[in-house]
Coordinates of C-alpha atoms in Angstrom, one line a residue:
Chain A
X1 CA 24.6 -8.7 -4.3
X2 CA 22.5 -10.1 -7.2
X3 CA 20.5 -11.8 -4.1
X4 CA 20.6 -8.1 -2.5
X5 CA 19.6 -6.2 -5.0
X6 CA 16.9 -9.2 -6.8
X7 CA 13.7 -7.5 -4.8
X8 CA 14.6 -3.5 -6.8
X9 CA 16.0 -4.8 -9.9
X10 CA 11.9 -7.0 -10.4
X11 CA 10.4 -4.6 -9.4
X12 CA 12.6 -2.1 -11.7
X13 CA 11.9 -3.9 -14.5
X14 CA 8.3 -4.5 -13.8
X15 CA 7.0 -1.1 -13.7
X16 CA 9.1 -0.2 -16.8
X17 CA 7.8 -2.6 -18.8
X18 CA 4.4 -1.4 -17.2
X19 CA 5.2 2.3 -18.1
X20 CA 6.3 1.5 -21.6
X21 CA 2.7 1.1 -22.0
X22 CA 1.7 3.9 -22.5
X23 CA 2.3 5.0 -25.9
X24 CA -0.7 7.9 -26.5
X25 CA 1.0 10.3 -23.8
X26 CA 4.0 8.7 -25.0
X27 CA 2.9 10.4 -28.3
X28 CA 1.3 13.3 -26.7
X29 CA 4.5 14.1 -25.2
X30 CA 6.9 14.1 -28.0
X31 CA 4.8 16.6 -30.0
X32 CA 4.4 19.0 -27.0
X33 CA 8.2 18.6 -26.7
X34 CA 9.1 18.8 -30.4
X35 CA 6.4 22.6 -30.4
X36 CA 8.1 23.4 -26.8
X37 CA 11.6 22.6 -28.1
X38 CA 11.6 24.6 -32.2
X39 CA 9.4 28.0 -30.2
X40 CA 12.0 27.8 -27.0
X41 CA 15.0 27.3 -31.0
X42 CA 13.8 30.0 -31.7
X43 CA 13.8 32.9 -29.2
X44 CA 17.3 31.9 -28.8
X45 CA 18.5 32.6 -31.8
X46 CA 16.6 35.9 -32.0
X47 CA 18.6 36.4 -29.4
X48 CA 21.6 35.5 -30.6
X49 CA 21.2 37.5 -33.3
X50 CA 21.7 41.0 -31.2
X51 CA 24.3 39.7 -28.7
X52 CA 28.2 39.7 -29.1
X53 CA 29.9 36.8 -27.6
X54 CA 28.3 34.1 -26.1
X55 CA 29.8 31.4 -23.7
X56 CA 27.8 28.9 -25.5
X57 CA 27.2 29.2 -29.9
X58 CA 24.2 29.1 -31.5
X59 CA 24.8 25.3 -32.2
X60 CA 25.3 24.1 -28.4
X61 CA 22.1 26.9 -27.7
X62 CA 19.6 25.1 -30.0
X63 CA 21.7 21.3 -29.0
X64 CA 21.6 22.2 -25.5
X65 CA 17.6 22.8 -25.9
X66 CA 17.1 20.3 -27.9
X67 CA 18.7 17.7 -25.0
X68 CA 16.5 19.1 -22.3
X69 CA 13.0 18.2 -24.5
X70 CA 14.3 14.5 -24.8
X71 CA 15.0 13.6 -21.8
X72 CA 12.6 16.5 -20.2
X73 CA 10.5 12.9 -18.7
X74 CA 14.1 12.7 -17.2
X75 CA 13.5 15.2 -14.6
X76 CA 12.4 15.1 -10.8
X77 CA 9.1 17.4 -12.0
X78 CA 6.6 15.3 -9.4
X79 CA 5.9 12.7 -6.1
X80 CA 5.6 9.9 -7.5
X81 CA 1.5 9.5 -8.3
X82 CA 0.8 6.0 -7.2
X83 CA 2.7 7.6 -4.0
X84 CA 0.7 10.0 -3.6
X85 CA -1.9 7.8 -4.0
X86 CA -1.7 5.5 -1.6
X87 CA -1.2 8.0 1.0
X88 CA -4.1 9.9 0.4
X89 CA -6.0 6.8 0.6
X90 CA -4.0 6.0 3.5
X91 CA -2.8 2.4 1.7
X92 CA 1.6 3.6 2.2
X93 CA 1.8 1.8 5.4
X94 CA 1.1 -1.4 3.3
X95 CA 4.6 -1.1 1.4
X96 CA 5.7 -2.2 4.8
X97 CA 4.8 -5.2 4.5
X98 CA 7.2 -6.4 2.0
X99 CA 10.3 -7.7 3.3
X100 CA 12.1 -4.6 1.7
X101 CA 14.1 -1.7 1.9
X102 CA 10.8 0.9 2.1
X103 CA 13.5 4.2 0.1
X104 CA 15.0 2.0 -2.3
X105 CA 11.6 -0.7 -3.4
X106 CA 10.5 4.3 -4.0
X107 CA 13.9 4.6 -5.5
X108 CA 13.6 1.5 -8.5
X109 CA 9.7 2.7 -9.5
X110 CA 11.5 5.9 -9.2
X111 CA 14.1 5.4 -11.7
X112 CA 11.9 2.6 -13.2
X113 CA 9.5 6.0 -14.2
X114 CA 11.8 8.4 -15.3
X115 CA 13.8 6.5 -17.1
X116 CA 10.9 4.9 -19.2
X117 CA 8.6 7.7 -19.8
X118 CA 12.3 9.5 -21.4
X119 CA 13.1 6.2 -23.4
X120 CA 9.8 7.2 -25.0
X121 CA 9.9 10.9 -25.7
X122 CA 14.3 10.9 -26.5
X123 CA 13.5 8.6 -29.3
X124 CA 11.0 10.5 -31.5
X125 CA 12.9 13.9 -30.6
X126 CA 17.0 12.6 -31.6
X127 CA 14.9 11.2 -35.3
X128 CA 12.7 14.9 -35.5
X129 CA 15.6 18.0 -34.9
X130 CA 18.7 15.7 -34.7
X131 CA 17.7 13.0 -38.4
X132 CA 15.3 15.1 -39.9
X133 CA 15.9 19.3 -39.1
X134 CA 19.2 19.0 -41.5
X135 CA 17.6 17.8 -43.4
X136 CA 14.6 20.7 -44.2
X137 CA 16.0 24.7 -44.7
X138 CA 16.0 24.7 -40.7
X139 CA 20.0 23.2 -40.7
X140 CA 20.7 25.7 -38.6
X141 CA 18.1 24.9 -35.8
X142 CA 19.4 21.2 -36.1
X143 CA 20.0 18.9 -32.8
X144 CA 23.9 17.9 -33.5
X145 CA 26.3 15.4 -32.8
X146 CA 28.3 15.1 -30.0
X147 CA 31.6 16.5 -29.7
X148 CA 34.1 13.3 -30.3
X149 CA 33.9 10.1 -29.1
X150 CA 35.3 10.8 -25.5
X151 CA 32.0 13.4 -25.1
X152 CA 29.4 10.8 -26.0
X153 CA 30.9 8.0 -23.4
X154 CA 30.9 10.7 -20.5
X155 CA 28.1 12.2 -22.1
X156 CA 26.2 8.6 -20.9
X157 CA 27.6 8.3 -18.0
X158 CA 26.6 11.8 -16.5
X159 CA 22.9 10.8 -17.8
X160 CA 23.6 8.2 -15.6
X161 CA 24.1 9.7 -12.4
X162 CA 21.2 11.9 -14.1
X163 CA 18.9 9.4 -13.9
X164 CA 20.1 8.6 -10.1
X165 CA 20.1 12.6 -9.1
X166 CA 16.3 12.8 -10.2
X167 CA 15.7 9.5 -8.8
X168 CA 16.8 10.8 -5.0
X169 CA 15.1 13.5 -4.9
X170 CA 11.4 12.3 -6.9
X171 CA 11.9 10.3 -3.2
X172 CA 12.4 13.6 -1.4
X173 CA 9.5 14.2 -3.3
X174 CA 7.6 11.3 -2.4
X175 CA 8.5 11.8 1.6
X176 CA 7.3 15.3 1.7
X177 CA 3.6 14.0 0.1
X178 CA 4.0 11.6 2.8
X179 CA 5.0 13.7 5.3
X180 CA 2.3 16.3 5.2
X181 CA -0.7 13.5 3.1
X182 CA -1.8 15.6 0.4
X183 CA 0.3 15.1 -3.2
X184 CA -0.2 19.1 -3.7
X185 CA 2.7 19.2 -1.3
X186 CA 5.3 18.4 -3.6
X187 CA 4.4 21.2 -6.0
X188 CA 7.6 23.5 -5.4
X189 CA 9.6 21.5 -7.0
X190 CA 8.7 22.3 -9.9
X191 CA 9.6 26.1 -10.1
X192 CA 13.4 24.8 -8.8
X193 CA 13.7 22.6 -11.1
X194 CA 13.2 24.7 -14.2
X195 CA 15.2 27.5 -13.5
X196 CA 18.2 25.1 -11.6
X197 CA 18.8 22.4 -14.1
X198 CA 19.7 25.4 -16.7
X199 CA 16.2 24.0 -18.7
X200 CA 14.6 28.2 -19.0
X201 CA 18.2 29.5 -19.1
X202 CA 20.8 27.3 -19.9
X203 CA 24.0 28.0 -16.7
X204 CA 26.4 29.0 -19.1
X205 CA 24.2 32.0 -20.0
X206 CA 23.9 33.2 -16.0
X207 CA 26.2 35.7 -15.3
X208 CA 29.9 34.4 -14.5
X209 CA 30.0 35.6 -10.3
X210 CA 28.0 32.7 -10.0
X211 CA 29.0 29.7 -11.8
X212 CA 30.5 27.7 -9.5
X213 CA 27.2 27.8 -7.2
X214 CA 25.4 26.6 -10.9
X215 CA 28.0 24.1 -11.2
X216 CA 27.8 22.4 -7.6
X217 CA 24.2 23.1 -6.6
X218 CA 21.9 19.4 -6.7
X219 CA 19.8 20.5 -9.9
X220 CA 22.6 21.5 -11.9
X221 CA 23.6 17.5 -12.8
X222 CA 19.5 17.0 -14.0
X223 CA 20.8 18.1 -16.8
X224 CA 22.9 21.5 -18.0
X225 CA 26.0 19.3 -16.4
X226 CA 25.3 16.0 -19.4
X227 CA 24.3 18.9 -21.9
X228 CA 27.0 20.2 -21.6
X229 CA 29.2 17.7 -21.7
X230 CA 28.0 16.4 -24.6
X231 CA 28.7 19.3 -27.0
X232 CA 31.9 19.6 -24.2
X233 CA 30.9 22.8 -23.2
X234 CA 32.6 21.1 -20.3
X235 CA 35.6 18.9 -20.9
X236 CA 39.5 17.7 -19.3
X237 CA 39.2 18.8 -15.8
X238 CA 35.5 20.8 -16.2
X239 CA 33.8 16.9 -16.9
X240 CA 35.3 15.6 -13.5
X241 CA 34.0 18.5 -12.1
X242 CA 31.1 18.0 -13.0
X243 CA 30.3 13.9 -12.5
X244 CA 32.0 14.8 -8.8
X245 CA 29.3 17.1 -8.3
X246 CA 26.8 15.1 -9.2
X247 CA 27.5 12.3 -7.1
X248 CA 28.6 13.7 -4.9
X249 CA 24.2 15.2 -4.3
X250 CA 23.7 11.5 -5.2
X251 CA 25.5 10.3 -1.8
X252 CA 24.4 13.0 -0.1
X253 CA 19.9 12.7 -1.2
X254 CA 20.4 9.1 -0.5
X255 CA 21.9 9.6 2.7
X256 CA 19.3 12.4 3.3
X257 CA 16.1 10.4 1.9
X258 CA 16.7 6.8 4.6
X259 CA 17.5 9.4 7.6
X260 CA 13.8 11.4 6.0
X261 CA 11.7 8.2 5.3
X262 CA 13.5 6.1 8.1
X263 CA 11.7 8.6 10.8
X264 CA 8.5 9.7 8.3
X265 CA 7.5 6.1 8.6
X266 CA 7.9 6.0 12.6
X267 CA 5.8 7.4 13.2
X268 CA 2.6 7.5 10.8
X269 CA -0.4 6.4 12.1
X270 CA -3.1 4.5 9.9
X271 CA -6.3 4.6 11.6
X272 CA -9.4 2.3 10.0
X273 CA -9.0 -0.6 8.4
Chain B
X1 CA 7.3 -20.8 23.7
X2 CA 3.8 -19.6 22.9
X3 CA 4.5 -18.3 18.6
X4 CA 2.7 -15.0 20.5
X5 CA 3.3 -13.2 23.2
X6 CA 2.0 -9.6 23.3
X7 CA 1.6 -8.3 26.5
X8 CA -0.4 -5.5 27.8
X9 CA -0.3 -3.7 24.2
X10 CA -1.9 -0.3 24.7
X11 CA -2.0 2.2 20.9
X12 CA -3.4 5.5 21.8
X13 CA -3.3 7.8 18.5
X14 CA -3.6 12.1 18.3
X15 CA -5.5 13.5 16.2
X16 CA -6.3 17.2 15.3
X17 CA -8.9 19.2 17.0
X18 CA -9.9 22.8 16.7
X19 CA -12.8 24.8 17.6
X20 CA -15.4 25.0 15.3
X21 CA -16.1 28.4 13.1
X22 CA -14.0 30.7 12.1
X23 CA -12.1 31.8 15.3
X24 CA -11.6 28.7 16.1
X25 CA -9.4 27.9 12.8
X26 CA -7.3 30.5 13.5
X27 CA -6.5 30.1 16.6
X28 CA -6.4 26.5 14.7
X29 CA -3.2 28.5 13.1
X30 CA -0.8 29.7 16.7
X31 CA -2.4 26.6 19.6
X32 CA -2.8 23.0 18.0
X33 CA -4.8 20.8 19.7
X34 CA -4.3 17.2 19.4
X35 CA -6.8 15.0 21.1
X36 CA -5.5 11.4 22.2
X37 CA -8.1 7.9 21.2
X38 CA -6.6 4.5 22.9
X39 CA -7.5 2.8 20.2
X40 CA -6.1 -0.9 22.2
X41 CA -6.0 -0.3 26.1
X42 CA -3.9 -2.8 27.9
X43 CA -4.7 -6.4 25.6
X44 CA -3.1 -9.3 26.4
X45 CA -2.6 -12.4 24.8
X46 CA -0.8 -15.2 23.3
X47 CA -1.5 -17.7 21.1
X48 CA 0.4 -21.3 20.3
X49 CA 1.9 -22.6 16.8
X50 CA -1.0 -23.8 14.4
X51 CA -4.0 -22.3 16.8
X52 CA -6.7 -20.6 14.5
X53 CA -7.9 -17.6 16.6
X54 CA -11.0 -15.4 15.6
X55 CA -11.2 -11.9 16.6
X56 CA -14.1 -10.2 17.4
X57 CA -15.4 -6.8 18.2
X58 CA -17.6 -4.6 16.7
X59 CA -16.3 -1.0 14.3
X60 CA -12.8 0.6 16.1
X61 CA -13.0 -2.4 18.7
X62 CA -8.7 -2.4 17.7
X63 CA -9.2 -5.3 15.2
X64 CA -7.3 -4.0 13.4
X65 CA -5.2 -1.9 15.1
X66 CA -3.8 -5.3 16.5
X67 CA -3.0 -6.8 13.4
X68 CA -1.1 -3.9 12.1
X69 CA 0.7 -4.4 15.6
X70 CA 1.3 -7.8 14.7
X71 CA 2.1 -7.6 11.4
X72 CA 5.4 -5.1 11.8
X73 CA 3.3 -1.8 10.4
X74 CA 2.0 -0.2 13.0
X75 CA 4.3 0.4 16.6
X76 CA 2.3 0.2 19.9
X77 CA 2.6 2.9 21.7
X78 CA 3.4 0.3 25.0
X79 CA 3.8 -3.2 25.7
X80 CA 5.2 -6.0 24.5
X81 CA 3.9 -7.8 22.3
X82 CA 7.0 -10.7 20.2
X83 CA 6.1 -12.6 17.3
X84 CA 8.7 -16.1 16.9
X85 CA 10.5 -14.5 18.9
X86 CA 10.9 -11.3 17.7
X87 CA 9.1 -7.6 17.9
X88 CA 8.0 -6.7 14.8
X89 CA 8.0 -3.6 14.0
X90 CA 11.7 -3.7 15.0
X91 CA 12.6 -6.3 12.8
X92 CA 11.2 -5.6 10.7
X93 CA 12.1 -7.1 7.3
X94 CA 12.8 -10.5 9.4
X95 CA 9.5 -10.1 10.5
X96 CA 7.2 -9.4 6.9
X97 CA 9.2 -12.4 5.3
X98 CA 7.8 -14.9 8.0
X99 CA 4.7 -13.9 7.7
X100 CA 1.9 -13.6 5.4
X101 CA -1.6 -10.5 5.2
X102 CA -5.3 -10.5 3.7
X103 CA -6.7 -7.6 4.1
X104 CA -10.2 -7.7 2.6
X105 CA -10.7 -4.1 1.5
X106 CA -7.1 -3.3 -0.5
X107 CA -5.1 -5.3 -2.5
X108 CA -1.5 -6.4 -2.6
X109 CA -1.4 -7.6 -6.0
X110 CA -0.2 -4.9 -8.7
X111 CA -3.2 -3.7 -10.3
X112 CA -2.4 -3.7 -14.5
X113 CA 0.2 -6.6 -14.3
X114 CA -1.2 -10.5 -14.8
X115 CA -1.5 -12.3 -11.6
X116 CA 1.6 -14.8 -12.7
X117 CA 3.5 -11.7 -13.1
X118 CA 2.6 -10.4 -9.7
X119 CA 3.1 -13.6 -8.4
X120 CA 6.7 -13.3 -9.9
X121 CA 7.3 -10.0 -8.6
X122 CA 6.3 -11.4 -6.0
X123 CA 8.9 -14.3 -5.4
X124 CA 12.1 -12.4 -5.8
X125 CA 10.6 -10.1 -3.3
X126 CA 10.1 -12.4 -1.3
X127 CA 13.3 -13.7 -2.4
X128 CA 11.7 -17.7 -2.8
X129 CA 14.1 -19.9 -4.2
X130 CA 12.6 -20.9 -7.9
X131 CA 11.3 -24.6 -7.7
X132 CA 10.7 -24.2 -4.9
X133 CA 8.0 -21.7 -6.2
X134 CA 6.7 -23.0 -8.4
X135 CA 6.0 -26.3 -6.5
X136 CA 3.8 -23.7 -4.1
X137 CA 2.8 -21.7 -6.2
X138 CA 1.2 -24.8 -8.9
X139 CA -0.4 -25.8 -5.5
X140 CA -2.6 -22.8 -4.6
X141 CA -2.9 -22.6 -8.4
X142 CA -4.8 -25.7 -8.2
X143 CA -6.7 -25.8 -4.3
X144 CA -8.2 -22.1 -4.8
X145 CA -9.3 -22.7 -8.6
X146 CA -7.5 -19.8 -9.9
X147 CA -5.4 -21.5 -13.2
X148 CA -7.7 -19.4 -15.9
X149 CA -6.8 -16.8 -14.4
X150 CA -3.3 -15.7 -14.1
X151 CA -3.1 -14.3 -16.7
X152 CA -5.6 -11.9 -16.4
X153 CA -4.4 -8.5 -14.6
X154 CA -5.5 -7.5 -11.1
X155 CA -8.0 -5.8 -13.0
X156 CA -10.5 -7.6 -14.7
X157 CA -11.0 -10.0 -11.4
X158 CA -14.5 -10.4 -10.3
X159 CA -14.0 -9.3 -6.0
X160 CA -14.3 -13.0 -5.7
X161 CA -11.7 -14.2 -7.9
X162 CA -9.5 -11.3 -6.5
X163 CA -9.6 -12.7 -3.2
X164 CA -7.9 -16.1 -4.1
X165 CA -5.6 -14.3 -6.0
X166 CA -5.0 -12.2 -3.0
X167 CA -4.5 -15.7 -0.5
X168 CA -1.8 -17.5 -2.7
X169 CA -0.2 -14.9 -3.1
X170 CA 0.1 -14.3 1.3
X171 CA 0.4 -18.0 0.5
X172 CA 3.8 -18.7 -1.9
X173 CA 6.5 -17.6 0.6
X174 CA 5.0 -20.4 2.7
X175 CA 5.0 -18.6 5.8
X176 CA 3.8 -19.8 10.0
X177 CA 1.3 -17.0 10.5
X178 CA -1.6 -15.6 8.1
X179 CA -3.6 -12.7 9.3
X180 CA -6.6 -12.8 7.0
X181 CA -8.8 -9.5 7.9
X182 CA -12.3 -9.2 7.0
X183 CA -10.9 -11.3 3.7
X184 CA -13.9 -12.7 3.5
X185 CA -16.0 -9.1 3.4
X186 CA -18.6 -9.0 -0.4
X187 CA -18.1 -12.8 -1.3
X188 CA -20.8 -13.7 -2.1
X189 CA -21.9 -17.9 -0.4
X190 CA -20.1 -20.0 -2.4
X191 CA -17.5 -18.2 -2.9
X192 CA -17.3 -17.8 1.8
X193 CA -18.1 -21.7 1.9
X194 CA -14.5 -22.1 -0.4
X195 CA -12.5 -19.8 0.8
X196 CA -13.2 -21.2 4.6
X197 CA -12.3 -24.5 3.7
X198 CA -8.8 -23.6 2.0
X199 CA -8.3 -21.6 4.8
X200 CA -9.0 -25.2 7.8
X201 CA -7.2 -26.7 5.2
X202 CA -4.4 -24.8 5.4
X203 CA -4.4 -24.5 9.2
X204 CA -5.4 -28.6 9.9
X205 CA -2.7 -30.3 7.2
X206 CA -0.3 -27.6 6.8
X207 CA -0.3 -26.3 10.8
X208 CA 0.3 -22.4 9.0
X209 CA -1.1 -20.4 12.4
X210 CA -4.3 -18.1 11.2
X211 CA -5.4 -15.1 12.8
X212 CA -9.0 -14.4 11.6
X213 CA -11.1 -11.4 11.8
X214 CA -14.6 -10.8 10.5
X215 CA -18.2 -9.0 11.4
X216 CA -19.7 -12.6 9.4
X217 CA -19.9 -14.8 12.4
X218 CA -20.4 -18.0 10.2
X219 CA -16.9 -17.6 9.4
X220 CA -15.9 -17.8 13.1
X221 CA -18.6 -20.8 13.2
X222 CA -16.8 -22.6 10.8
X223 CA -13.2 -22.0 11.7
X224 CA -12.2 -20.8 15.0
X225 CA -11.5 -22.9 17.6
X226 CA -10.5 -20.0 19.6
X227 CA -12.4 -16.4 20.0
X228 CA -11.0 -13.7 21.3
X229 CA -13.5 -10.0 21.7
X230 CA -12.6 -7.5 21.9
X231 CA -14.4 -3.8 21.9
X232 CA -13.2 -0.7 23.2
X233 CA -9.5 -1.1 22.8
X234 CA -10.1 -4.2 25.8
X235 CA -9.8 -7.1 25.0
X236 CA -13.0 -8.9 26.9
X237 CA -13.5 -12.4 26.6
X238 CA -11.1 -14.9 25.5
X239 CA -12.3 -18.6 25.3
X240 CA -12.4 -21.8 23.3
X241 CA -15.8 -21.2 20.4
X242 CA -17.5 -23.7 21.8
X243 CA -16.9 -22.4 26.0
X244 CA -18.1 -19.1 24.7
X245 CA -21.8 -20.7 22.6
X246 CA -22.8 -22.9 25.1
X247 CA -22.4 -20.0 27.9
X248 CA -24.4 -17.2 25.8
X249 CA -26.1 -20.3 24.1
X250 CA -27.9 -21.9 27.0
X251 CA -30.9 -20.6 25.7
X252 CA -33.9 -21.4 23.5
X253 CA -36.3 -20.9 21.2
X254 CA -40.1 -21.9 20.8
X255 CA -41.8 -20.9 18.7
X256 CA -45.6 -21.5 18.2
X257 CA -48.2 -21.2 15.9
X258 CA -51.3 -21.4 17.4
X259 CA -55.1 -22.5 15.8
X260 CA -57.4 -19.6 17.6
X261 CA -56.6 -16.2 19.1
X262 CA -55.1 -17.4 22.6
X263 CA -55.0 -14.7 25.4
X264 CA -53.0 -15.3 27.9
X265 CA -50.7 -18.0 28.1
X266 CA -49.5 -19.3 30.8
X267 CA -46.4 -22.2 30.0
X268 CA -44.7 -23.1 33.7
X269 CA -41.0 -23.3 32.6
X270 CA -40.7 -20.8 29.1
X271 CA -41.6 -16.9 28.8
X272 CA -42.6 -14.8 26.6
X273 CA -40.0 -13.2 24.2
X274 CA -42.0 -12.6 20.9
X275 CA -46.3 -12.6 19.1
X276 CA -46.9 -11.8 16.5
X277 CA -50.2 -12.0 16.4
X278 CA -51.4 -15.9 16.8
X279 CA -47.4 -16.5 16.8
X280 CA -45.8 -17.3 20.3
X281 CA -41.6 -16.5 21.0
X282 CA -40.9 -18.1 24.3
X283 CA -38.0 -18.7 25.7
X284 CA -36.5 -21.6 27.3
X285 CA -33.6 -23.3 29.6
X286 CA -32.9 -26.7 28.3
X287 CA -31.1 -27.7 31.6
X288 CA -34.2 -27.1 33.1
X289 CA -36.8 -27.6 31.3
X290 CA -36.9 -30.8 27.8
X291 CA -38.6 -29.6 24.7
X292 CA -40.4 -32.3 24.7
X293 CA -42.0 -31.5 27.5
X294 CA -43.3 -28.4 27.1
X295 CA -44.6 -28.4 23.9
X296 CA -46.9 -31.6 24.8
X297 CA -48.1 -29.0 27.3
X298 CA -49.2 -26.3 25.4
X299 CA -49.9 -28.8 21.9
X300 CA -52.5 -30.3 25.8
X301 CA -53.8 -26.6 26.9
X302 CA -53.8 -25.1 23.0
X303 CA -54.9 -25.4 19.5
X304 CA -51.9 -25.2 18.1
X305 CA -50.1 -25.7 13.6
X306 CA -46.7 -25.2 14.5
X307 CA -44.0 -25.8 16.7
X308 CA -40.6 -24.9 15.5
X309 CA -37.8 -24.9 18.2
X310 CA -34.8 -22.5 17.5
X311 CA -31.2 -20.8 18.5
X312 CA -30.8 -17.7 19.0
X313 CA -28.3 -15.9 16.0
X314 CA -24.6 -15.8 16.7
X315 CA -24.5 -12.3 15.5
X316 CA -28.0 -11.4 18.6
X317 CA -25.4 -13.2 21.4
X318 CA -22.5 -11.2 19.9
X319 CA -24.2 -8.7 19.8
X320 CA -26.2 -9.1 23.1
X321 CA -22.0 -9.5 24.5
X322 CA -21.0 -6.4 22.9
X323 CA -24.3 -4.8 24.4
X324 CA -23.1 -5.9 27.7
X325 CA -20.0 -4.9 27.9
X326 CA -20.3 -1.4 26.5
X327 CA -18.3 -2.2 23.8
X328 CA -20.7 -0.1 20.9
X329 CA -18.5 2.7 19.5
X330 CA -20.5 5.4 20.6

């Protein structure tokens, strides 16, 4: 098993350490995410002040927003820039010179990219929102601790599945870009990700008749499910359902990606030298 | 059995075409016209283990297409091709693990990684055993003199340094076939010579089969024992370098600087090819007229400053060959 996975693990490691070097971008990201997090917290606090009972209490919604900011880079916002560049320059076929499965090569690259970027941003946002804010007058606006040890463990499982799900989606975006041959082709993804992952409005705040659909659509597993598990809004059987939904989508999207990539690559023509 | 067997290989590309102007663009929205371009038609050859084959032809002739099909990254439209008993594009992973490829205009190393890290990554990707990798790497590093470059990221290397690292990278997994697609493009004279020596050694000492495409005839002259000329997607010629050279070098040149203005000069056994002031270039066939006879005849009849005998340049010969076969892109 280890020799089978060795090429992919090595690619993952190399790319991960490479991504960690982009520190300036990461600090800019932290500043942006903290700033937007604060604005969104203020908006929701104002919104909550005028309403009655809500499916999530204020502390949960605030924590949800901070989680969303901390793990923002984990979401599949765009296709892998390097693969997009390879498509534009016509280099994309040359990756086929390696004795590795192209799907898992792209998957390993996407995973390294998403996780490295998240590692750079999540820590500082956590320090600011969960450790510094409670010491100030804005205690109510701070990132709270998980609902319990079991919630914390389940959250780690669920967020790991988010990383896999996001990577599977990133590879799908890579495939779209490859098939259509322009990096801009993946732009449509952003709207779906934003809305259906719960980043704009937590999915629990949507009408109750839509809840089953919202939990089982593929984007919930990117953010909403792990976040709700974190503060205990999904626990027990519900948490199991959420994690099952994540696993089902990872498997389905990986299978879809493998089938599709095979088709796209088999009809790629590379002209000239 | 031959290591590489190619039979009736053809490849055509479908490219989108549209009528000019706005009307054409609108029509293209509903009905897309495509045009087929034959990049390769009916190419057949075979290659034994340990051969060193030079592939030449003008731009757009189909050299790169052939290399891409042989290396498994392009699927032909029709025809058969087997390398070491495998069909490259069908058993791609097993196939590419046994070949090394260097494209002069592309890089296979990681732009931001120090060379040694790229090498280690390739070790894992090709699943090369650690001890064996160490030995191969040390030998390549020594032969290609890249020890001082190993800690430098690729993007900081000069083209010549880069190419040496690329070649080492292509050989780390000890492939049995090495494809070199224009490996000397853009290199300075010293780097070219070093690269040719290395490739020659590799082929002779280790029996690695080499397929080389180039526009530099000195590469071919220095390396290839066998040459395939390809033009307009067709195989025009497949022969040893020597026989090709003898055939086209049947003609030689005699360049004479006269001391005075000479009018019409008639020399038996030679024809005038060009004249420039007092310098006249004659062409003659050494099999029929010996050079010394010609020189003696001219020197007896005229006041001569200098006489040189010259071979036609190999570039010139190839260019003439292309034109003869209508191989040049129109």
